[in-house]
Coordinates of C-alpha atoms in Angstrom, one line a residue:
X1389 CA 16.5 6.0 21.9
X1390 CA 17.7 6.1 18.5
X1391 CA 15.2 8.7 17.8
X1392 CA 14.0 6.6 14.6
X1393 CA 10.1 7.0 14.2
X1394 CA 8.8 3.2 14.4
X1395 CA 7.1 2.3 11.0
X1396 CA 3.1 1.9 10.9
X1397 CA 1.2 -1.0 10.4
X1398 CA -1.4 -1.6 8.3
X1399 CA -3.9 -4.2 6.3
X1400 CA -3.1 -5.0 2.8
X1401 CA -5.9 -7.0 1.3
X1402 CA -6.2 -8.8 -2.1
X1403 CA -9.0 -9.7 -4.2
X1404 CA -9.9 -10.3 -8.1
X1405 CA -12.2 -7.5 -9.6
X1406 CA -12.5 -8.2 -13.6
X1407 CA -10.1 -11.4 -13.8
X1408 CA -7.0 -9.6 -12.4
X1409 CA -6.2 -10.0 -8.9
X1410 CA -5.2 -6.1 -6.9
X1411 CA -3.7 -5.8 -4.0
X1412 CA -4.3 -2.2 -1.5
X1413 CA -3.2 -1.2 1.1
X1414 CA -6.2 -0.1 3.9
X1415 CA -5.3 3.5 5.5
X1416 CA -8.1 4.1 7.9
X1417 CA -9.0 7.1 9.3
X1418 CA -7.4 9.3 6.8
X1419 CA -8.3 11.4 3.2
X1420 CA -5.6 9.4 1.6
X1421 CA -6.2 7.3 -1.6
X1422 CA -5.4 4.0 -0.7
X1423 CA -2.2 2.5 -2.4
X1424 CA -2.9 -0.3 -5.0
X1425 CA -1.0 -2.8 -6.9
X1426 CA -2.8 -4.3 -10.1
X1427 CA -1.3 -7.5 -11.2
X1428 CA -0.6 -7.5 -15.5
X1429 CA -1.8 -11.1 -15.8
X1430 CA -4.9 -13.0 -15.2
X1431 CA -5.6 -15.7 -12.9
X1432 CA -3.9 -17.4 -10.7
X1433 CA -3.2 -16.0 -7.3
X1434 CA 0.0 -14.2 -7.6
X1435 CA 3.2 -15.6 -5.7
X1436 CA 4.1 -14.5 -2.3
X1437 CA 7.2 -13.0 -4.3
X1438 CA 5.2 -11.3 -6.2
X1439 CA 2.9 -10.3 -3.7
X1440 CA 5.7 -8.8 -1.7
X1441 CA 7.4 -6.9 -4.9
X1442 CA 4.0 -5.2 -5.4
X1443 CA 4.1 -3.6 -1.1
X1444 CA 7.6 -2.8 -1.7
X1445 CA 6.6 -1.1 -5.2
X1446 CA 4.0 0.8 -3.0
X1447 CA 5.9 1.4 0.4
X1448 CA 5.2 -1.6 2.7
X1449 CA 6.6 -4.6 3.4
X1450 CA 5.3 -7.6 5.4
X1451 CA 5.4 -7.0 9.2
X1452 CA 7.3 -9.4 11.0
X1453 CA 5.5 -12.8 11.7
X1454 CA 2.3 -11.4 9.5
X1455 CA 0.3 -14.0 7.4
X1456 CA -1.6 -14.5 4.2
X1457 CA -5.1 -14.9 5.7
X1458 CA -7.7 -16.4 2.9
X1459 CA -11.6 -15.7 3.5
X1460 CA -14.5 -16.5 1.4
X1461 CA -17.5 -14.0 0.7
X1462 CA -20.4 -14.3 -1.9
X1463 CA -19.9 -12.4 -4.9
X1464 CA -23.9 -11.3 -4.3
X1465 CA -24.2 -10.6 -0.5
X1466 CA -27.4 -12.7 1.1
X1467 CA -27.3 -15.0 -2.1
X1468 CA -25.9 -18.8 -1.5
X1469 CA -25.8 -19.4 -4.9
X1470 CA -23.3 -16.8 -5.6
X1471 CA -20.0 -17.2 -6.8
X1472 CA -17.3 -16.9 -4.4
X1473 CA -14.9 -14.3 -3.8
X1474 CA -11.5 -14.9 -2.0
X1475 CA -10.1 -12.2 -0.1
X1476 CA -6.7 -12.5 1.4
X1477 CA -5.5 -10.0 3.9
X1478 CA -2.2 -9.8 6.0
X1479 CA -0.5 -6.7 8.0
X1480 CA 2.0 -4.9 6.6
X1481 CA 4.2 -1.7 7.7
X1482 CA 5.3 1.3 5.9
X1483 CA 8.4 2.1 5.1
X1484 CA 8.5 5.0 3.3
X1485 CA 6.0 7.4 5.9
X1486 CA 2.7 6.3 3.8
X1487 CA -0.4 7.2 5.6
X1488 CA 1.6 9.4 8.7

């Protein structure tokens, strides 16, 4: 064994909140503020490129084989009517010890 600690996994998630889409980084289970990304422009979804710049800015990069998964949610919970909020989420590793 190389003796090389084998990097963590974790959830990045992405989601608009007024306009601008943020991406963080979900480190459960520990007193840590989770890492976040805010994108500088408005709408639209930001590229995968980008989306991968903004981990690597924060310690993560995409784990091997991971995924962009999309879900919808209301932007009112319980209310149909609501507007709909995307969510993306996708697993990610550290690089750089985050959340040890």
């Amino acid at each position: 064994m190389s003796g090389q600690e084998t990097p963590r996994e974790f959830t990045a998630q992405m989601s608009v909140r007024a306009g601008r889409w943020r991406l963080y980084v979900v480190l459960l289970n520990t007193t840590e503020r989770w890492p976040e990304h805010c994108f500088g422009r408005p709408l639209p979804v930001p590229t995968f490129t980008e989306r991968a710049d903004a981990l690597k800015v924060l310690g993560f990069e995409p784990a091997p084989g991971a995924e962009w998964a999309w879900t919808e949610d209301t932007e009112r919970p319980g209310d149909l009517a609501s507007a709909v909020v995307l969510i993306a989420a996708t697993r990610v590793r550290s690089w750089t010890g985050a959340g040890r």
